[in-house]
Amino acid sequence: MVFTPMAAKKAKTTKTTKKKSLKTKIICLSHKEDCDGISSAALIRQAFGGDSLLVDYPGQMEALESLVADEKLKALYICDLGLSKKNQDQFVEMMGTLRKRGVSITYIDHHDIDPKITKQLEKLKVKMIHDINECTTVQVYNKFKSKLTDHAAFVAACAAITDYMEDRPIGSKLLQIYDRQFALISATVMTYNIVGHQKDPDYLLYLTEELADGKYPHEIPNTYEFAQIQVGKLAEMIAKVKKGMKTMKNLGYMEITDAGASGAVNFVLGLSGKDVGVAFKERVDHGIYAVSVRGSKSCNVHLGKIVNDLATELGGSGGGHDKACGAVIPKPKMKSFLKEFNKKLN
Ligand SMILES: [Mn+2]
């Protein structure tokens, strides 16, 4: 533009509207630890563009704080991140701050949620897409399929498999489109790449982008080789769990030092012969334990709800599904957690 006094005047008068148009950012905050979270972020990216912000449960509120401070934020999608008694009120407060600024918010999830919190979020006009019977990606697909490619159905089917929800009404229909073995191996390879790259945020973003671009896991370089290495580590884990696992009356448990707790927990469950398995790993820099919990098919209590209550009582946080959940427990309280959890399972 030629700079004339006229243009300068015009620029001045449009200053207020210019400030408004500074709000340009579209962000998807999603769960980085599993296929459902990464796949949700990929489909939101395909449908709406924008950037993905991938977090784990301990990092969830910190990331939200940075978003609350971001004046450029225009639209926020929050995927596959369940709330707990510890953080739900602060979450509502943050959503209130963002809504006051006119940020459009969509919350998509399938974890157990306090009905009181749902009501408060709905009152703030947060768009709630919440169904405990379908994984998050399947819900994202179902809601926004008009903006998505056919490949997105495949990504959603993979997420359903890894969240043990491929037998649900919508999830099972999506899986039927594909050869079952093809979907299973793709979902599994994707999972091993996600789990093995938890400390590599750039890779997780790259994976999200490739999925959003319509790539299959086998088209992304080295995914199968990487999965093979992860499988080898898991085989070593079986031997370690056999040796190091301990039991109480109602659960098996083990402290993990050299791998993720979530990779070991299914072995603790299976090899202990109990209906509940617990694996935990210290986060040295945070003074906490990251805890993973799994229940067997015959476990008939809602583990996510029990863990949410108990973790909150002990000054931590937690929650999740009936047979798969997690918690963050302050280091000195870990023994009490195991003892009390065992009691509550009676
Ligand atoms: Mn999920």
mmCIF file of C-alpha atoms and ligand atoms in Angstrom:
data_model
loop_
_atom_site.group_PDB
_atom_site.id
_atom_site.type_symbol
_atom_site.label_atom_id
_atom_site.label_comp_id
_atom_site.label_asym_id
_atom_site.label_seq_id
_atom_site.Cartn_x
_atom_site.Cartn_y
_atom_site.Cartn_z
ATOM 1 C CA MET A 1 0.000 0.000 0.000
ATOM 2 C CA VAL A 2 1.178 3.514 -0.774
ATOM 3 C CA PHE A 3 1.463 5.360 2.481
ATOM 4 C CA THR A 4 -0.621 8.499 2.227
ATOM 5 C CA PRO A 5 -2.102 10.558 5.055
ATOM 6 C CA MET A 6 -5.458 9.223 3.902
ATOM 7 C CA ALA A 7 -4.347 5.644 4.285
ATOM 8 C CA ALA A 8 -2.917 6.469 7.692
ATOM 9 C CA LYS A 9 -6.247 7.890 8.771
ATOM 10 C CA LYS A 10 -8.053 4.836 7.514
ATOM 11 C CA ALA A 11 -5.659 2.566 9.375
ATOM 12 C CA LYS A 12 -6.358 4.486 12.554
ATOM 13 C CA THR A 13 -10.110 4.254 12.317
ATOM 14 C CA THR A 14 -10.039 0.533 11.655
ATOM 15 C CA LYS A 15 -7.858 -0.113 14.682
ATOM 16 C CA THR A 16 -10.650 -1.464 16.890
ATOM 17 C CA THR A 17 -11.903 -3.920 14.285
ATOM 18 C CA LYS A 18 -8.300 -4.877 13.634
ATOM 19 C CA LYS A 19 -7.908 -5.841 17.281
ATOM 20 C CA LYS A 20 -10.888 -8.139 16.986
ATOM 21 C CA SER A 21 -9.524 -9.849 13.900
ATOM 22 C CA LEU A 22 -6.331 -10.682 15.837
ATOM 23 C CA LYS A 23 -8.254 -13.658 17.116
ATOM 24 C CA THR A 24 -7.248 -16.150 14.484
ATOM 25 C CA LYS A 25 -5.956 -19.218 16.245
ATOM 26 C CA ILE A 26 -7.717 -22.541 16.071
ATOM 27 C CA ILE A 27 -6.323 -25.007 18.590
ATOM 28 C CA CYS A 28 -7.117 -28.609 19.327
ATOM 29 C CA LEU A 29 -5.989 -29.642 22.807
ATOM 30 C CA SER A 30 -5.908 -33.414 22.851
ATOM 31 C CA HIS A 31 -4.604 -36.419 24.743
ATOM 32 C CA LYS A 32 -1.126 -37.435 23.586
ATOM 33 C CA GLU A 33 -0.808 -40.833 25.251
ATOM 34 C CA ASP A 34 -2.981 -42.966 23.021
ATOM 35 C CA CYS A 35 -4.376 -43.537 19.582
ATOM 36 C CA ASP A 36 -7.767 -42.021 20.451
ATOM 37 C CA GLY A 37 -6.253 -38.688 21.493
ATOM 38 C CA ILE A 38 -3.864 -38.430 18.529
ATOM 39 C CA SER A 39 -6.569 -39.539 16.078
ATOM 40 C CA SER A 40 -9.068 -37.015 17.460
ATOM 41 C CA ALA A 41 -6.489 -34.265 16.971
ATOM 42 C CA ALA A 42 -5.874 -35.503 13.402
ATOM 43 C CA LEU A 43 -9.568 -35.405 12.465
ATOM 44 C CA ILE A 44 -10.110 -31.970 14.049
ATOM 45 C CA ARG A 45 -7.110 -30.770 12.050
ATOM 46 C CA GLN A 46 -8.524 -32.222 8.837
ATOM 47 C CA ALA A 47 -11.952 -30.664 9.459
ATOM 48 C CA PHE A 48 -10.963 -27.252 10.811
ATOM 49 C CA GLY A 49 -7.218 -26.725 10.267
ATOM 50 C CA GLY A 50 -5.360 -25.017 13.080
ATOM 51 C CA ASP A 51 -2.740 -26.424 15.413
ATOM 52 C CA SER A 52 -2.694 -29.418 17.707
ATOM 53 C CA LEU A 53 -1.568 -29.140 21.309
ATOM 54 C CA LEU A 54 -0.909 -32.615 22.674
ATOM 55 C CA VAL A 55 -0.789 -33.176 26.438
ATOM 56 C CA ASP A 56 -0.897 -35.865 29.098
ATOM 57 C CA TYR A 57 -3.039 -35.623 32.226
ATOM 58 C CA PRO A 58 -0.335 -34.048 34.425
ATOM 59 C CA GLY A 59 0.224 -31.360 31.747
ATOM 60 C CA GLN A 60 -3.413 -30.709 30.922
ATOM 61 C CA MET A 61 -4.147 -27.744 33.206
ATOM 62 C CA GLU A 62 -0.848 -26.021 32.490
ATOM 63 C CA ALA A 63 -1.628 -26.139 28.768
ATOM 64 C CA LEU A 64 -5.093 -24.730 29.422
ATOM 65 C CA GLU A 65 -3.563 -21.883 31.403
ATOM 66 C CA SER A 66 -1.392 -20.971 28.422
ATOM 67 C CA LEU A 67 -4.488 -20.995 26.209
ATOM 68 C CA VAL A 68 -6.417 -18.770 28.616
ATOM 69 C CA ALA A 69 -3.511 -16.304 28.354
ATOM 70 C CA ASP A 70 -3.534 -16.417 24.542
ATOM 71 C CA GLU A 71 -5.477 -13.419 23.259
ATOM 72 C CA LYS A 72 -5.284 -14.726 19.707
ATOM 73 C CA LEU A 73 -7.313 -17.814 20.418
ATOM 74 C CA LYS A 74 -10.492 -17.980 18.345
ATOM 75 C CA ALA A 75 -11.690 -21.572 18.545
ATOM 76 C CA LEU A 76 -10.737 -24.349 20.933
ATOM 77 C CA TYR A 77 -11.439 -28.054 20.607
ATOM 78 C CA ILE A 78 -10.712 -30.215 23.654
ATOM 79 C CA CYS A 79 -10.546 -33.937 22.911
ATOM 80 C CA ASP A 80 -10.234 -37.146 24.915
ATOM 81 C CA LEU A 81 -9.267 -35.363 28.123
ATOM 82 C CA GLY A 82 -11.502 -36.447 30.987
ATOM 83 C CA LEU A 83 -11.995 -34.246 34.026
ATOM 84 C CA SER A 84 -11.459 -35.206 37.640
ATOM 85 C CA LYS A 85 -12.801 -33.933 40.953
ATOM 86 C CA LYS A 86 -9.474 -32.196 41.436
ATOM 87 C CA ASN A 87 -9.536 -30.105 38.265
ATOM 88 C CA GLN A 88 -13.160 -29.919 37.126
ATOM 89 C CA ASP A 89 -14.040 -26.667 38.921
ATOM 90 C CA GLN A 90 -10.901 -24.926 37.711
ATOM 91 C CA PHE A 91 -11.679 -26.241 34.219
ATOM 92 C CA VAL A 92 -15.168 -24.681 34.281
ATOM 93 C CA GLU A 93 -13.661 -21.406 35.502
ATOM 94 C CA MET A 94 -11.152 -21.370 32.631
ATOM 95 C CA MET A 95 -13.849 -22.141 30.091
ATOM 96 C CA GLY A 96 -15.849 -19.238 31.539
ATOM 97 C CA THR A 97 -12.912 -16.858 31.035
ATOM 98 C CA LEU A 98 -12.469 -17.984 27.431
ATOM 99 C CA ARG A 99 -16.191 -17.837 26.642
ATOM 100 C CA LYS A 100 -16.346 -14.258 27.973
ATOM 101 C CA ARG A 101 -13.697 -13.373 25.403
ATOM 102 C CA GLY A 102 -15.880 -14.966 22.723
ATOM 103 C CA VAL A 103 -13.717 -18.042 22.162
ATOM 104 C CA SER A 104 -15.751 -20.865 20.639
ATOM 105 C CA ILE A 105 -15.207 -24.089 22.616
ATOM 106 C CA THR A 106 -16.079 -27.667 21.728
ATOM 107 C CA TYR A 107 -15.491 -30.403 24.310
ATOM 108 C CA ILE A 108 -15.489 -33.945 22.938
ATOM 109 C CA ASP A 109 -14.940 -36.856 25.291
ATOM 110 C CA HIS A 110 -16.114 -40.208 26.578
ATOM 111 C CA HIS A 111 -14.805 -40.328 30.133
ATOM 112 C CA ASP A 112 -17.125 -40.312 33.099
ATOM 113 C CA ILE A 113 -18.141 -36.716 33.901
ATOM 114 C CA ASP A 114 -19.961 -35.171 36.858
ATOM 115 C CA PRO A 115 -23.464 -34.164 35.566
ATOM 116 C CA LYS A 116 -23.138 -30.907 37.522
ATOM 117 C CA ILE A 117 -20.047 -30.024 35.452
ATOM 118 C CA THR A 118 -21.836 -30.868 32.177
ATOM 119 C CA LYS A 119 -24.632 -28.461 33.164
ATOM 120 C CA GLN A 120 -22.184 -25.690 34.041
ATOM 121 C CA LEU A 121 -20.328 -26.101 30.742
ATOM 122 C CA GLU A 122 -23.576 -26.143 28.761
ATOM 123 C CA LYS A 123 -24.619 -22.943 30.525
ATOM 124 C CA LEU A 124 -21.385 -21.335 29.316
ATOM 125 C CA LYS A 125 -22.348 -22.490 25.796
ATOM 126 C CA VAL A 126 -19.414 -24.840 25.528
ATOM 127 C CA LYS A 127 -20.458 -27.264 22.772
ATOM 128 C CA MET A 128 -20.585 -30.617 24.516
ATOM 129 C CA ILE A 129 -20.158 -33.815 22.534
ATOM 130 C CA HIS A 130 -20.058 -36.490 25.204
ATOM 131 C CA ASP A 131 -20.957 -40.163 25.042
ATOM 132 C CA ILE A 132 -19.378 -42.742 27.336
ATOM 133 C CA ASN A 133 -20.277 -45.447 24.796
ATOM 134 C CA GLU A 134 -18.101 -44.382 21.869
ATOM 135 C CA CYS A 135 -14.442 -43.348 21.812
ATOM 136 C CA THR A 136 -13.639 -39.682 21.216
ATOM 137 C CA THR A 137 -12.436 -40.056 17.616
ATOM 138 C CA VAL A 138 -15.597 -41.922 16.610
ATOM 139 C CA GLN A 139 -17.620 -39.049 18.073
ATOM 140 C CA VAL A 140 -15.483 -36.483 16.235
ATOM 141 C CA TYR A 141 -15.998 -38.445 13.017
ATOM 142 C CA ASN A 142 -19.720 -38.819 13.549
ATOM 143 C CA LYS A 143 -20.232 -35.142 14.322
ATOM 144 C CA PHE A 144 -18.050 -33.637 11.598
ATOM 145 C CA LYS A 145 -18.066 -36.291 8.840
ATOM 146 C CA SER A 146 -19.334 -33.787 6.266
ATOM 147 C CA LYS A 147 -15.982 -31.984 6.636
ATOM 148 C CA LEU A 148 -13.885 -35.173 6.615
ATOM 149 C CA THR A 149 -12.533 -37.557 4.008
ATOM 150 C CA ASP A 150 -13.382 -41.282 3.770
ATOM 151 C CA HIS A 151 -9.977 -42.056 5.301
ATOM 152 C CA ALA A 152 -11.131 -40.392 8.530
ATOM 153 C CA ALA A 153 -13.477 -43.342 9.124
ATOM 154 C CA PHE A 154 -10.442 -45.607 9.123
ATOM 155 C CA VAL A 155 -8.612 -43.407 11.640
ATOM 156 C CA ALA A 156 -11.719 -43.487 13.851
ATOM 157 C CA ALA A 157 -11.987 -47.285 13.590
ATOM 158 C CA CYS A 158 -8.341 -47.603 14.710
ATOM 159 C CA ALA A 159 -9.015 -45.349 17.703
ATOM 160 C CA ALA A 160 -12.057 -47.447 18.645
ATOM 161 C CA ILE A 161 -9.916 -50.591 18.581
ATOM 162 C CA THR A 162 -7.227 -49.176 20.843
ATOM 163 C CA ASP A 163 -9.830 -47.842 23.314
ATOM 164 C CA TYR A 164 -11.549 -51.288 23.404
ATOM 165 C CA MET A 165 -14.663 -49.692 21.918
ATOM 166 C CA GLU A 166 -14.868 -51.255 18.472
ATOM 167 C CA ASP A 167 -17.956 -53.234 19.586
ATOM 168 C CA ARG A 168 -20.054 -50.096 20.115
ATOM 169 C CA PRO A 169 -22.877 -49.054 17.746
ATOM 170 C CA ILE A 170 -21.007 -46.471 15.649
ATOM 171 C CA GLY A 171 -17.503 -47.852 16.215
ATOM 172 C CA SER A 172 -18.474 -51.317 14.994
ATOM 173 C CA LYS A 173 -20.067 -49.896 11.838
ATOM 174 C CA LEU A 174 -16.876 -48.016 11.006
ATOM 175 C CA LEU A 175 -14.750 -51.098 11.582
ATOM 176 C CA GLN A 176 -16.995 -53.132 9.256
ATOM 177 C CA ILE A 177 -15.953 -50.917 6.339
ATOM 178 C CA TYR A 178 -12.403 -52.289 6.562
ATOM 179 C CA ASP A 179 -10.742 -55.644 6.648
ATOM 180 C CA ARG A 180 -10.552 -56.453 10.366
ATOM 181 C CA GLN A 181 -6.928 -57.633 10.328
ATOM 182 C CA PHE A 182 -5.847 -54.592 8.337
ATOM 183 C CA ALA A 183 -7.468 -52.277 10.877
ATOM 184 C CA LEU A 184 -6.076 -54.232 13.832
ATOM 185 C CA ILE A 185 -2.467 -54.164 12.656
ATOM 186 C CA SER A 186 -2.704 -50.487 11.704
ATOM 187 C CA ALA A 187 -4.196 -49.543 15.087
ATOM 188 C CA THR A 188 -1.597 -51.581 16.931
ATOM 189 C CA VAL A 189 1.394 -50.224 15.030
ATOM 190 C CA MET A 190 0.082 -46.723 15.522
ATOM 191 C CA THR A 191 -0.302 -47.338 19.258
ATOM 192 C CA TYR A 192 3.270 -48.613 19.631
ATOM 193 C CA ASN A 193 4.565 -45.565 17.788
ATOM 194 C CA ILE A 194 2.560 -43.234 20.033
ATOM 195 C CA VAL A 195 3.536 -44.963 23.269
ATOM 196 C CA GLY A 196 7.199 -45.135 22.241
ATOM 197 C CA HIS A 197 7.353 -41.453 21.304
ATOM 198 C CA GLN A 198 5.871 -39.892 24.430
ATOM 199 C CA LYS A 199 9.048 -37.892 25.000
ATOM 200 C CA ASP A 200 9.200 -36.754 21.384
ATOM 201 C CA PRO A 201 6.459 -34.112 20.957
ATOM 202 C CA ASP A 202 7.620 -33.291 17.416
ATOM 203 C CA TYR A 203 7.074 -36.873 16.307
ATOM 204 C CA LEU A 204 3.586 -36.954 17.837
ATOM 205 C CA LEU A 205 2.687 -33.764 15.967
ATOM 206 C CA TYR A 206 4.153 -35.198 12.764
ATOM 207 C CA LEU A 207 2.066 -38.345 13.201
ATOM 208 C CA THR A 208 -1.058 -36.238 13.797
ATOM 209 C CA GLU A 209 -0.371 -34.263 10.618
ATOM 210 C CA GLU A 210 0.251 -37.365 8.509
ATOM 211 C CA LEU A 211 -2.996 -38.951 9.698
ATOM 212 C CA ALA A 212 -4.839 -35.697 8.986
ATOM 213 C CA ASP A 213 -3.327 -35.798 5.491
ATOM 214 C CA GLY A 214 -4.901 -39.192 4.882
ATOM 215 C CA LYS A 215 -1.850 -41.400 5.382
ATOM 216 C CA TYR A 216 -2.091 -44.964 6.643
ATOM 217 C CA PRO A 217 0.327 -45.937 9.428
ATOM 218 C CA HIS A 218 2.270 -48.211 7.030
ATOM 219 C CA GLU A 219 2.865 -45.249 4.699
ATOM 220 C CA ILE A 220 4.670 -43.325 7.425
ATOM 221 C CA PRO A 221 8.378 -44.245 7.366
ATOM 222 C CA ASN A 222 9.730 -46.697 9.949
ATOM 223 C CA THR A 223 6.474 -47.223 11.843
ATOM 224 C CA TYR A 224 6.575 -51.016 11.562
ATOM 225 C CA GLU A 225 10.267 -51.220 12.431
ATOM 226 C CA PHE A 226 9.664 -49.024 15.447
ATOM 227 C CA ALA A 227 6.701 -51.170 16.532
ATOM 228 C CA GLN A 228 8.905 -54.259 16.312
ATOM 229 C CA ILE A 229 11.372 -52.720 18.745
ATOM 230 C CA GLN A 230 8.537 -51.801 21.126
ATOM 231 C CA VAL A 231 7.163 -55.332 20.992
ATOM 232 C CA GLY A 232 10.601 -56.624 21.944
ATOM 233 C CA LYS A 233 10.639 -54.325 24.969
ATOM 234 C CA LEU A 234 7.223 -55.593 25.997
ATOM 235 C CA ALA A 235 8.412 -59.174 25.855
ATOM 236 C CA GLU A 236 11.184 -58.201 28.279
ATOM 237 C CA MET A 237 8.545 -56.508 30.432
ATOM 238 C CA ILE A 238 6.645 -59.789 30.815
ATOM 239 C CA ALA A 239 9.709 -61.339 32.431
ATOM 240 C CA LYS A 240 10.194 -58.302 34.696
ATOM 241 C CA VAL A 241 6.563 -58.263 35.827
ATOM 242 C CA LYS A 242 6.702 -61.980 36.644
ATOM 243 C CA LYS A 243 9.638 -61.243 38.920
ATOM 244 C CA GLY A 244 8.712 -57.898 40.471
ATOM 245 C CA MET A 245 4.926 -58.006 40.794
ATOM 246 C CA LYS A 246 3.332 -58.091 44.261
ATOM 247 C CA THR A 247 -0.227 -58.828 45.290
ATOM 248 C CA MET A 248 -2.781 -57.776 47.881
ATOM 249 C CA LYS A 249 -6.110 -59.506 48.438
ATOM 250 C CA ASN A 250 -7.928 -57.726 45.602
ATOM 251 C CA LEU A 251 -5.183 -56.461 43.317
ATOM 252 C CA GLY A 252 -1.771 -57.010 41.804
ATOM 253 C CA TYR A 253 0.697 -54.110 41.715
ATOM 254 C CA MET A 254 4.175 -53.199 40.599
ATOM 255 C CA GLU A 255 6.449 -50.170 40.562
ATOM 256 C CA ILE A 256 8.003 -49.617 37.148
ATOM 257 C CA THR A 257 11.314 -47.823 36.877
ATOM 258 C CA ASP A 258 12.535 -48.147 33.312
ATOM 259 C CA ALA A 259 9.433 -47.958 31.092
ATOM 260 C CA GLY A 260 5.933 -46.486 31.102
ATOM 261 C CA ALA A 261 3.458 -47.762 33.672
ATOM 262 C CA SER A 262 0.740 -48.107 31.035
ATOM 263 C CA GLY A 263 2.827 -50.617 29.081
ATOM 264 C CA ALA A 264 3.211 -52.869 32.096
ATOM 265 C CA VAL A 265 -0.206 -52.652 33.672
ATOM 266 C CA ASN A 266 -1.932 -55.219 31.475
ATOM 267 C CA PHE A 267 0.778 -57.753 32.311
ATOM 268 C CA VAL A 268 0.400 -56.986 36.031
ATOM 269 C CA LEU A 269 -3.338 -57.596 35.667
ATOM 270 C CA GLY A 270 -2.950 -60.754 33.635
ATOM 271 C CA LEU A 271 -0.047 -62.359 35.486
ATOM 272 C CA SER A 272 -1.340 -61.553 38.992
ATOM 273 C CA GLY A 273 -4.534 -63.527 38.486
ATOM 274 C CA LYS A 274 -6.387 -60.726 40.295
ATOM 275 C CA ASP A 275 -9.302 -58.708 38.902
ATOM 276 C CA VAL A 276 -7.397 -55.416 39.225
ATOM 277 C CA GLY A 277 -3.839 -54.547 38.175
ATOM 278 C CA VAL A 278 -1.917 -51.418 39.196
ATOM 279 C CA ALA A 279 1.384 -50.218 37.756
ATOM 280 C CA PHE A 280 3.044 -46.981 38.824
ATOM 281 C CA LYS A 281 6.055 -44.965 37.881
ATOM 282 C CA GLU A 282 7.721 -42.108 39.692
ATOM 283 C CA ARG A 283 7.969 -38.748 37.971
ATOM 284 C CA VAL A 284 11.089 -37.674 39.758
ATOM 285 C CA ASP A 285 10.905 -33.993 38.792
ATOM 286 C CA HIS A 286 7.258 -33.699 39.909
ATOM 287 C CA GLY A 287 7.364 -35.659 43.191
ATOM 288 C CA ILE A 288 4.433 -37.764 42.056
ATOM 289 C CA TYR A 289 3.598 -41.216 40.808
ATOM 290 C CA ALA A 290 1.829 -41.733 37.483
ATOM 291 C CA VAL A 291 -0.497 -44.659 38.111
ATOM 292 C CA SER A 292 -2.191 -46.964 35.600
ATOM 293 C CA VAL A 293 -5.081 -49.217 36.593
ATOM 294 C CA ARG A 294 -6.802 -51.995 34.639
ATOM 295 C CA GLY A 295 -9.690 -54.307 35.497
ATOM 296 C CA SER A 296 -10.424 -57.773 34.196
ATOM 297 C CA LYS A 297 -13.664 -58.705 32.441
ATOM 298 C CA SER A 298 -15.060 -60.041 35.711
ATOM 299 C CA CYS A 299 -14.259 -56.845 37.609
ATOM 300 C CA ASN A 300 -17.717 -55.356 38.201
ATOM 301 C CA VAL A 301 -16.984 -52.039 39.912
ATOM 302 C CA HIS A 302 -16.300 -48.728 38.155
ATOM 303 C CA LEU A 303 -12.551 -48.341 38.677
ATOM 304 C CA GLY A 304 -12.452 -44.822 37.191
ATOM 305 C CA LYS A 305 -14.930 -43.517 39.759
ATOM 306 C CA ILE A 306 -13.198 -45.232 42.706
ATOM 307 C CA VAL A 307 -9.793 -43.952 41.609
ATOM 308 C CA ASN A 308 -11.126 -40.425 41.040
ATOM 309 C CA ASP A 309 -12.457 -40.275 44.636
ATOM 310 C CA LEU A 310 -9.464 -41.929 46.250
ATOM 311 C CA ALA A 311 -6.820 -39.945 44.376
ATOM 312 C CA THR A 312 -8.594 -36.691 45.257
ATOM 313 C CA GLU A 313 -8.722 -37.701 48.947
ATOM 314 C CA LEU A 314 -4.956 -38.238 48.860
ATOM 315 C CA GLY A 315 -4.218 -34.878 47.267
ATOM 316 C CA GLY A 316 -3.767 -36.236 43.751
ATOM 317 C CA SER A 317 -6.147 -36.642 40.839
ATOM 318 C CA GLY A 318 -7.447 -39.402 38.668
ATOM 319 C CA GLY A 319 -10.299 -41.059 36.863
ATOM 320 C CA GLY A 320 -11.265 -42.656 33.592
ATOM 321 C CA HIS A 321 -13.261 -45.646 32.486
ATOM 322 C CA ASP A 322 -14.761 -48.561 34.381
ATOM 323 C CA LYS A 323 -11.963 -50.995 33.482
ATOM 324 C CA ALA A 324 -9.127 -48.667 32.497
ATOM 325 C CA CYS A 325 -8.128 -45.554 34.354
ATOM 326 C CA GLY A 326 -5.202 -43.626 35.740
ATOM 327 C CA ALA A 327 -4.154 -41.346 38.543
ATOM 328 C CA VAL A 328 -1.512 -38.944 39.709
ATOM 329 C CA ILE A 329 -0.598 -39.605 43.350
ATOM 330 C CA PRO A 330 1.776 -37.542 45.531
ATOM 331 C CA LYS A 331 4.858 -39.632 46.201
ATOM 332 C CA PRO A 332 4.443 -40.041 50.010
ATOM 333 C CA LYS A 333 0.828 -41.210 49.502
ATOM 334 C CA MET A 334 1.481 -44.095 47.142
ATOM 335 C CA LYS A 335 1.394 -46.793 49.847
ATOM 336 C CA SER A 336 -1.868 -45.420 51.254
ATOM 337 C CA PHE A 337 -3.321 -45.396 47.764
ATOM 338 C CA LEU A 338 -2.632 -49.114 47.280
ATOM 339 C CA LYS A 339 -3.911 -50.002 50.759
ATOM 340 C CA GLU A 340 -7.098 -47.962 50.490
ATOM 341 C CA PHE A 341 -7.764 -49.054 46.920
ATOM 342 C CA ASN A 342 -7.454 -52.694 47.945
ATOM 343 C CA LYS A 343 -9.962 -52.026 50.772
ATOM 344 C CA LYS A 344 -12.446 -50.291 48.482
ATOM 345 C CA LEU A 345 -12.392 -53.262 46.112
ATOM 346 C CA ASN A 346 -13.809 -55.555 48.808
HETATM 347 MN MN MN B 1 -10.195 -42.200 24.563
#
